[in-house]
Short mmCIF file of C-alpha atoms in Angstrom, two decimals:
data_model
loop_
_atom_site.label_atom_id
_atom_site.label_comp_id
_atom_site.label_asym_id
_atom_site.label_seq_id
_atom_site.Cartn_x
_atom_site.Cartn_y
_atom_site.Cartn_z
CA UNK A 971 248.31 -88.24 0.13
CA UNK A 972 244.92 -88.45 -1.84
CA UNK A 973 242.04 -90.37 -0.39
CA UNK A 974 239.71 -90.77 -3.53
CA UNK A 975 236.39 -92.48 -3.26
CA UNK A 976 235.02 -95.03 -5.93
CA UNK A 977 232.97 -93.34 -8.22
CA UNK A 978 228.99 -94.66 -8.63
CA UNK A 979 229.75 -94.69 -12.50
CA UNK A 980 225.86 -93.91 -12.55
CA UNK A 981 224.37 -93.26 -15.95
CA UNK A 982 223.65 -89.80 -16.67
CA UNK A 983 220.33 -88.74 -15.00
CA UNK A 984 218.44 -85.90 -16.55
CA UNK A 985 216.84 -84.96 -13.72
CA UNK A 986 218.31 -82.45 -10.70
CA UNK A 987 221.05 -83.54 -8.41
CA UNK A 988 220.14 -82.15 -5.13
CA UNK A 989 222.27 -82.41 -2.27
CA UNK A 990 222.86 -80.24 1.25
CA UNK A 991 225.78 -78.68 1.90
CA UNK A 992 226.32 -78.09 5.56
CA UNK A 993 229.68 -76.60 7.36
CA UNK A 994 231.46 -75.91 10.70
CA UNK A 995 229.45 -78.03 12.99
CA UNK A 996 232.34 -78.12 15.82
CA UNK A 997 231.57 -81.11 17.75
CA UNK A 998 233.00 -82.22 21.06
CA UNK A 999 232.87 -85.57 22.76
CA UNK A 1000 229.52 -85.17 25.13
CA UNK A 1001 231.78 -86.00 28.28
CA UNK A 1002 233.60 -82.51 27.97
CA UNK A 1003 230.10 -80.50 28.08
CA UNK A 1004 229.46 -78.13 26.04
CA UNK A 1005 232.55 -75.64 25.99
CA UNK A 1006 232.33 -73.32 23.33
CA UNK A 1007 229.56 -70.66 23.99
CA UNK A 1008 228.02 -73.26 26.35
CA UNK A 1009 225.73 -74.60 22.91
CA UNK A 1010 224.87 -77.76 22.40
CA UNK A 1011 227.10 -78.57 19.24
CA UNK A 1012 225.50 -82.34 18.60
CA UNK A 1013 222.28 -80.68 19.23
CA UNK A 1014 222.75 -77.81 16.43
CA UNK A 1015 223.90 -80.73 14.06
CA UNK A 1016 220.90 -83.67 15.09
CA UNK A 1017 218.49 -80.51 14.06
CA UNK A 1018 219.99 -79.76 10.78
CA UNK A 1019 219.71 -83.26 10.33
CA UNK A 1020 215.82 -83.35 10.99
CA UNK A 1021 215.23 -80.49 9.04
CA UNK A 1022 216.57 -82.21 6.03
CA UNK A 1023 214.36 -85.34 7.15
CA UNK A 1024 211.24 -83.00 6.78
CA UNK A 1025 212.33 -82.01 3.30
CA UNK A 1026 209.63 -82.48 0.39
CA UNK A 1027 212.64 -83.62 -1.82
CA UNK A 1028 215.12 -85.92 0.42
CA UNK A 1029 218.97 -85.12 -0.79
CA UNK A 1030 220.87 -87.66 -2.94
CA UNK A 1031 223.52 -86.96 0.40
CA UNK A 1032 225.51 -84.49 2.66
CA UNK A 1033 228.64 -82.43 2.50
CA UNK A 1034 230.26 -80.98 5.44
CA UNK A 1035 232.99 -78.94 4.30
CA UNK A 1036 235.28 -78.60 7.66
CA UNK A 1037 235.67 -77.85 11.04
CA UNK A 1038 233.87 -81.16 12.07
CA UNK A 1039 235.27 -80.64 15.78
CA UNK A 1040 236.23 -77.63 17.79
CA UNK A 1041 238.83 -79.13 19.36
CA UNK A 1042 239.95 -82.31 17.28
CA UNK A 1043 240.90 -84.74 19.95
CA UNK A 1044 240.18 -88.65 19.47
CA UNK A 1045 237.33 -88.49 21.56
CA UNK A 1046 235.48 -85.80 19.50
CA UNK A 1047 235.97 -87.60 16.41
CA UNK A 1048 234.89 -91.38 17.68
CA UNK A 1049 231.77 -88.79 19.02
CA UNK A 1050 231.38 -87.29 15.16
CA UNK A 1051 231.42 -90.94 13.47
CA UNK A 1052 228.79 -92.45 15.44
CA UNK A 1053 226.49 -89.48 15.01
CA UNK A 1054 227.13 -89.33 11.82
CA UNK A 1055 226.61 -92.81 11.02
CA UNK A 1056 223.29 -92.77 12.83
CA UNK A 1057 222.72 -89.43 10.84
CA UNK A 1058 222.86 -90.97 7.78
CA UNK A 1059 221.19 -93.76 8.37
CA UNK A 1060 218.15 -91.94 9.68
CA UNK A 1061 218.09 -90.20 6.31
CA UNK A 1062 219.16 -92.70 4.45
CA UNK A 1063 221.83 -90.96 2.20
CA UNK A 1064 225.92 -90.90 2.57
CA UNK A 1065 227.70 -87.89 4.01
CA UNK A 1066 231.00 -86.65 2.37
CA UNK A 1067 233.10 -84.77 4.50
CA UNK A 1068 236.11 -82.55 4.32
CA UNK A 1069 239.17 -81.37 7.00
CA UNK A 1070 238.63 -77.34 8.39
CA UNK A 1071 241.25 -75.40 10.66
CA UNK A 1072 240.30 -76.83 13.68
CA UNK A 1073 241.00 -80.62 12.94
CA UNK A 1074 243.45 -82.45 13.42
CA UNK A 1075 244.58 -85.21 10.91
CA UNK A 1076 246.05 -87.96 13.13
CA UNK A 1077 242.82 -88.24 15.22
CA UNK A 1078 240.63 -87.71 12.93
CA UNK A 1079 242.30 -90.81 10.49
CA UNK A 1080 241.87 -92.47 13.80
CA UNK A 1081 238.80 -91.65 15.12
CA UNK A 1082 236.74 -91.06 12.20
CA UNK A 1083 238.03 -93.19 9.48
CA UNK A 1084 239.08 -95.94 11.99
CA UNK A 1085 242.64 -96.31 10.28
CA UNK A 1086 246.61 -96.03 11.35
CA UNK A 1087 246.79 -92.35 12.59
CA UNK A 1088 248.59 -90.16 10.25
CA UNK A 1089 249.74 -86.67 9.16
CA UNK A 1090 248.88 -86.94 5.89
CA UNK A 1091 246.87 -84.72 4.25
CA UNK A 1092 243.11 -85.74 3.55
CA UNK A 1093 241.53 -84.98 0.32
CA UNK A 1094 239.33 -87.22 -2.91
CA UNK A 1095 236.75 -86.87 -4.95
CA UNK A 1096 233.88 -88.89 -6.10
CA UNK A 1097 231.37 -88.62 -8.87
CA UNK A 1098 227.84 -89.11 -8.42
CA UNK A 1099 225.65 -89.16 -11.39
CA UNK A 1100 227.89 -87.48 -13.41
CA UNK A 1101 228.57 -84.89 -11.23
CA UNK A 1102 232.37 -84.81 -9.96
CA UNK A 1103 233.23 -83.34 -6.33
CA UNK A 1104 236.35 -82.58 -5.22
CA UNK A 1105 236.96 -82.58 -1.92
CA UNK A 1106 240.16 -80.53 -1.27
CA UNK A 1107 241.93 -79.62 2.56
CA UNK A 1108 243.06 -75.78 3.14
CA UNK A 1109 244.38 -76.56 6.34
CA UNK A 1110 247.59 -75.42 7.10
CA UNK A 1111 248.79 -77.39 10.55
CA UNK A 1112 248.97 -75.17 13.84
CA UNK A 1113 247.10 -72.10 12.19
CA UNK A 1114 244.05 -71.06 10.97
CA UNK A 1115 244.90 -69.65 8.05
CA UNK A 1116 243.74 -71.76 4.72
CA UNK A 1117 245.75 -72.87 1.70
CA UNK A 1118 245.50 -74.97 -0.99
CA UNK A 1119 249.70 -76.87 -1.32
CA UNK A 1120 251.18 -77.61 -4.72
CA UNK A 1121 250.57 -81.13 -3.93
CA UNK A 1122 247.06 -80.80 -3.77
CA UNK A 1123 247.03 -78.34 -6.88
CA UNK A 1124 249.06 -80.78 -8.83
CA UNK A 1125 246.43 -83.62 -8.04
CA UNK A 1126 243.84 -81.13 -8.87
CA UNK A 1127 245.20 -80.10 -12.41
CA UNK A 1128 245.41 -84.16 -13.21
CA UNK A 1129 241.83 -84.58 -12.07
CA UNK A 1130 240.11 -81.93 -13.86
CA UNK A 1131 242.39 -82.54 -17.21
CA UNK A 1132 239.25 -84.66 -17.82
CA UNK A 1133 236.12 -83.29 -18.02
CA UNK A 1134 233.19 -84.82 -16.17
CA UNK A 1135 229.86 -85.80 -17.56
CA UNK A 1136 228.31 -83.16 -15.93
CA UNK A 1137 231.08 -80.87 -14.39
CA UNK A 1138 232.81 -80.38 -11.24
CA UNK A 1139 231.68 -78.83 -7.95
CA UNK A 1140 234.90 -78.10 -5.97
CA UNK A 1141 234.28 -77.95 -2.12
CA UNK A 1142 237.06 -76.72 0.49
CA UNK A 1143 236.87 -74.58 3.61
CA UNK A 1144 238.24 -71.47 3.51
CA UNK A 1145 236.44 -69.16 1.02
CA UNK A 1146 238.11 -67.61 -2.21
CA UNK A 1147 235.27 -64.64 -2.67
CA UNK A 1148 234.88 -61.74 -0.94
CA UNK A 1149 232.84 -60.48 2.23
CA UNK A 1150 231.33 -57.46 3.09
CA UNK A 1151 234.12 -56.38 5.39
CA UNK A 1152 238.14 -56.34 5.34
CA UNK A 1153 238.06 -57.73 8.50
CA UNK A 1154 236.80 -61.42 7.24
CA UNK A 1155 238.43 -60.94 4.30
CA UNK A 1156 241.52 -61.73 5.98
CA UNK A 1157 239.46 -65.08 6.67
CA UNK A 1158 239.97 -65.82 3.11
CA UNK A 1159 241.56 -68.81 1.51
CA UNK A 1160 245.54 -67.41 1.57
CA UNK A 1161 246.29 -68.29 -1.96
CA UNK A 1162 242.90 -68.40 -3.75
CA UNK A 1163 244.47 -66.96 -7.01
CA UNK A 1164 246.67 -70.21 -7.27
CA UNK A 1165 244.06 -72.06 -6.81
CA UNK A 1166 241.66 -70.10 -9.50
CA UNK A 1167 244.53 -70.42 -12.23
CA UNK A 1168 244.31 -74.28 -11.51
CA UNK A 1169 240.71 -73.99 -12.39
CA UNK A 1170 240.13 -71.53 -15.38
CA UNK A 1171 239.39 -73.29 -18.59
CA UNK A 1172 238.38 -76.70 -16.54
CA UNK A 1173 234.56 -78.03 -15.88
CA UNK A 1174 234.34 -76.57 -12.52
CA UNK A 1175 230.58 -75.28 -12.11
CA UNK A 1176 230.72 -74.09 -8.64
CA UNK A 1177 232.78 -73.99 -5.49
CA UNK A 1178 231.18 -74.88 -1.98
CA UNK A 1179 232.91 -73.37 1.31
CA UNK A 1180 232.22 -72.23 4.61
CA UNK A 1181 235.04 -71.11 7.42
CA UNK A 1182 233.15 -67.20 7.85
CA UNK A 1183 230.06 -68.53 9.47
CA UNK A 1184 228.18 -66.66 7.53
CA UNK A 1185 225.63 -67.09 3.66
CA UNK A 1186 228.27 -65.31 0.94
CA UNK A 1187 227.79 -65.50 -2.70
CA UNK A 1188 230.22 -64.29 -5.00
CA UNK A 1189 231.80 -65.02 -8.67
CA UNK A 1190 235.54 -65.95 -9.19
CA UNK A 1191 236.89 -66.07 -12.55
CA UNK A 1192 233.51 -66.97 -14.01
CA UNK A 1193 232.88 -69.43 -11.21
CA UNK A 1194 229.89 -68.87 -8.63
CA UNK A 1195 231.18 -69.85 -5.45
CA UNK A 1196 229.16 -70.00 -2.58
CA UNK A 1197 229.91 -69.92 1.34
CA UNK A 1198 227.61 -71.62 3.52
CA UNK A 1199 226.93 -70.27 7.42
CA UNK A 1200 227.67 -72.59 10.43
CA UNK A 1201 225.53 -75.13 11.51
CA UNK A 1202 227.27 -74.38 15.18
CA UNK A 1203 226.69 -70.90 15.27
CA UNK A 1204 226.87 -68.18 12.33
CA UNK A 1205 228.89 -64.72 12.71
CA UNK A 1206 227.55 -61.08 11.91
CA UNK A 1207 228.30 -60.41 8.16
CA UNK A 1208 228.23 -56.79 8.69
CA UNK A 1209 230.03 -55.13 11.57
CA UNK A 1210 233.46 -53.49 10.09
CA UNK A 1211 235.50 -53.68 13.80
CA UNK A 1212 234.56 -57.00 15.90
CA UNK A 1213 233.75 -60.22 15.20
CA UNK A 1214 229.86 -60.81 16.38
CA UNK A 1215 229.30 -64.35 17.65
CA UNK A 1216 225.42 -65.25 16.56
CA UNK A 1217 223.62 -68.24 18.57
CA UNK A 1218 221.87 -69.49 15.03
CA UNK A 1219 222.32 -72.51 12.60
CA UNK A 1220 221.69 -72.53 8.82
CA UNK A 1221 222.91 -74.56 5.62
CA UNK A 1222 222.89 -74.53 1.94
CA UNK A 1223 220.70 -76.90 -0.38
CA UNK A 1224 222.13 -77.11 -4.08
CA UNK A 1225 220.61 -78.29 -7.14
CA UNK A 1226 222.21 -79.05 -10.51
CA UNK A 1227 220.39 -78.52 -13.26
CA UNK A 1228 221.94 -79.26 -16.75
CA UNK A 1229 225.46 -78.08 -15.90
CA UNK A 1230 224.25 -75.19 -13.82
CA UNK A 1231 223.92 -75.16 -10.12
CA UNK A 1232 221.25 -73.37 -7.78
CA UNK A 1233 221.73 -72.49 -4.14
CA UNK A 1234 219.56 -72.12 -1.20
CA UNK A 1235 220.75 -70.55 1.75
CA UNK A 1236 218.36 -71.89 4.79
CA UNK A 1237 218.43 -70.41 8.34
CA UNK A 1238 216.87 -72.82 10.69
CA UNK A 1239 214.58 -71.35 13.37
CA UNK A 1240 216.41 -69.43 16.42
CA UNK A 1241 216.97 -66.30 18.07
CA UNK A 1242 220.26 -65.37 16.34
CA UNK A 1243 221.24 -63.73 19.81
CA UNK A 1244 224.69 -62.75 20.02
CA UNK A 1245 226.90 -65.18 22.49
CA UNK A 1246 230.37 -63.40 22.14
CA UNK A 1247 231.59 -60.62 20.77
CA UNK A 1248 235.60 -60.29 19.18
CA UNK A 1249 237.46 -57.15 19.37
CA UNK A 1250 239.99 -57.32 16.72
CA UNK A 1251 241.41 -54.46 17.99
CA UNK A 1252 242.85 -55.45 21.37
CA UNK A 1253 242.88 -59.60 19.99
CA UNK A 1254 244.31 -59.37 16.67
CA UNK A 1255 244.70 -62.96 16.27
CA UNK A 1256 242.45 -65.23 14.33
CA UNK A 1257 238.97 -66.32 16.46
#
């Protein structure tokens, strides 16, 4: 089931689009503490937030692309829409967000969107300025694996079988590109080349993910695509055997430019101390 937003119908603006690009922020309702790592989630997120408010060129608005909670429950998600709200109102710009592995669609239609909870799946797009996003869900229910189903794919061929003004930007969670190691390669979106098929020969400019928790900038089928680091915590990029847990916080700020797109990869001050460490080895499943 497609959720599309209006589009602005803007004229064509010559000058940048500029938006931030933020991902995995993993909030949970304040009552429960803070569980994971024993970080203050709402915390990490209020100080991305104020770091964009001290930017010298404010964002036309936000995109989180997934894992808004860590552990999805109604709670967390009435939690995530008032902060959010108050969020964007503070800097004065919408925020656009997208479904990860760790939500949970019935709550989240619920507590978030404030409608009939449902299992449908939760994807749109919306055009700002010219500029088409597509908002797409690789969640695949009860794991936390990522795909892109032919229903989505389908939708996505009949969207992009008109080009947009200015191109597309195409923003999902799990990445398509690879990382430094095999080890979060098997993080990767499960059927990225489907996916890249649906896109060759379209007006896609860019993709936008995040899922690895860590900066990751690589070219498919012509296509920069670009993986953002957590704003809840970020994950060492270079250690073959274990997954490092990293107590730091970062985003991405993107700029289109004339059909081409610029990223920014921004690490926000912190002591990047590692919090937990995951031995693949004698855990093999998915962190």
């Amino acid at each position: 089931m497609t959720n599309e937003a209006t589009p602005t119908n803007s004229p064509i603006n010559a000058e940048p689009i500029c938006f931030a690009h933020l991902t995995d922020i993993h909030i949970n309702a304040p009552a429960k503490g803070n569980p994971l790592f024993g970080i203050d989630m709402t915390a990490k997120l209020r100080t991305a937030f104020a770091d964009l408010g001290e930017l010298k060129t404010k964002p036309a608005f936000v995109l989180i692309s997934g894992d808004l909670t860590q552990d999805g429950d109604l709670d967390d998600y009435k939690h995530l829409k008032a902060l959010l709200d108050e969020e964007s109102a503070k800097l004065g710009v919408p925020i656009y967000v997208g479904l990860g592995n760790h939500d949970f669609r019935s709550p989240f239609r619920e507590g978030y969107l404030e409608e009939a909870p449902s299992e449908a799946n939760y994807y749109y797009s919306f055009v700002h300025e010219g500029l088409r996003f597509v908002m797409l869900s690789t969640q695949v229910p009860g794991s936390h694996d990522g795909r892109v189903d032919e229903e989505q794919l389908k939708w996505l061929s009949s969207v992009l079988a008109e080009p947009a003004p200015q191109g597309t930007v195409v923003v999902l969670h799990h990445p398509v590109n690879p990382t430094p190691t095999a080890l979060m390669d098997s993080h990767l979106l499960l059927n990225s080349g489907e996916l890249v098929e649906a896109l060759r020969g379209t007006d896609v400019i860019a993709l936008l993910s995040g899922h690895i928790h860590f900066h990751n900038i690589g070219v498919v089928a012509g296509i920069p695509s670009f993986a953002a680091t957590g704003v809840a915590f970020g994950l060492d990029s270079t250690d073959p055997s274990t997954m490092r847990f990293l107590d730091n916080s970062g985003y991405n700020l993107v700029c289109v430019k004339d059909g081409e797109i610029a990223v920014q990869p921004r690490y926000l001050p912190g002591e990047h101390r590692m919090v937990f460490e995951w031995d693949m080895a004698k855990h093999p499943a998915h962190a």
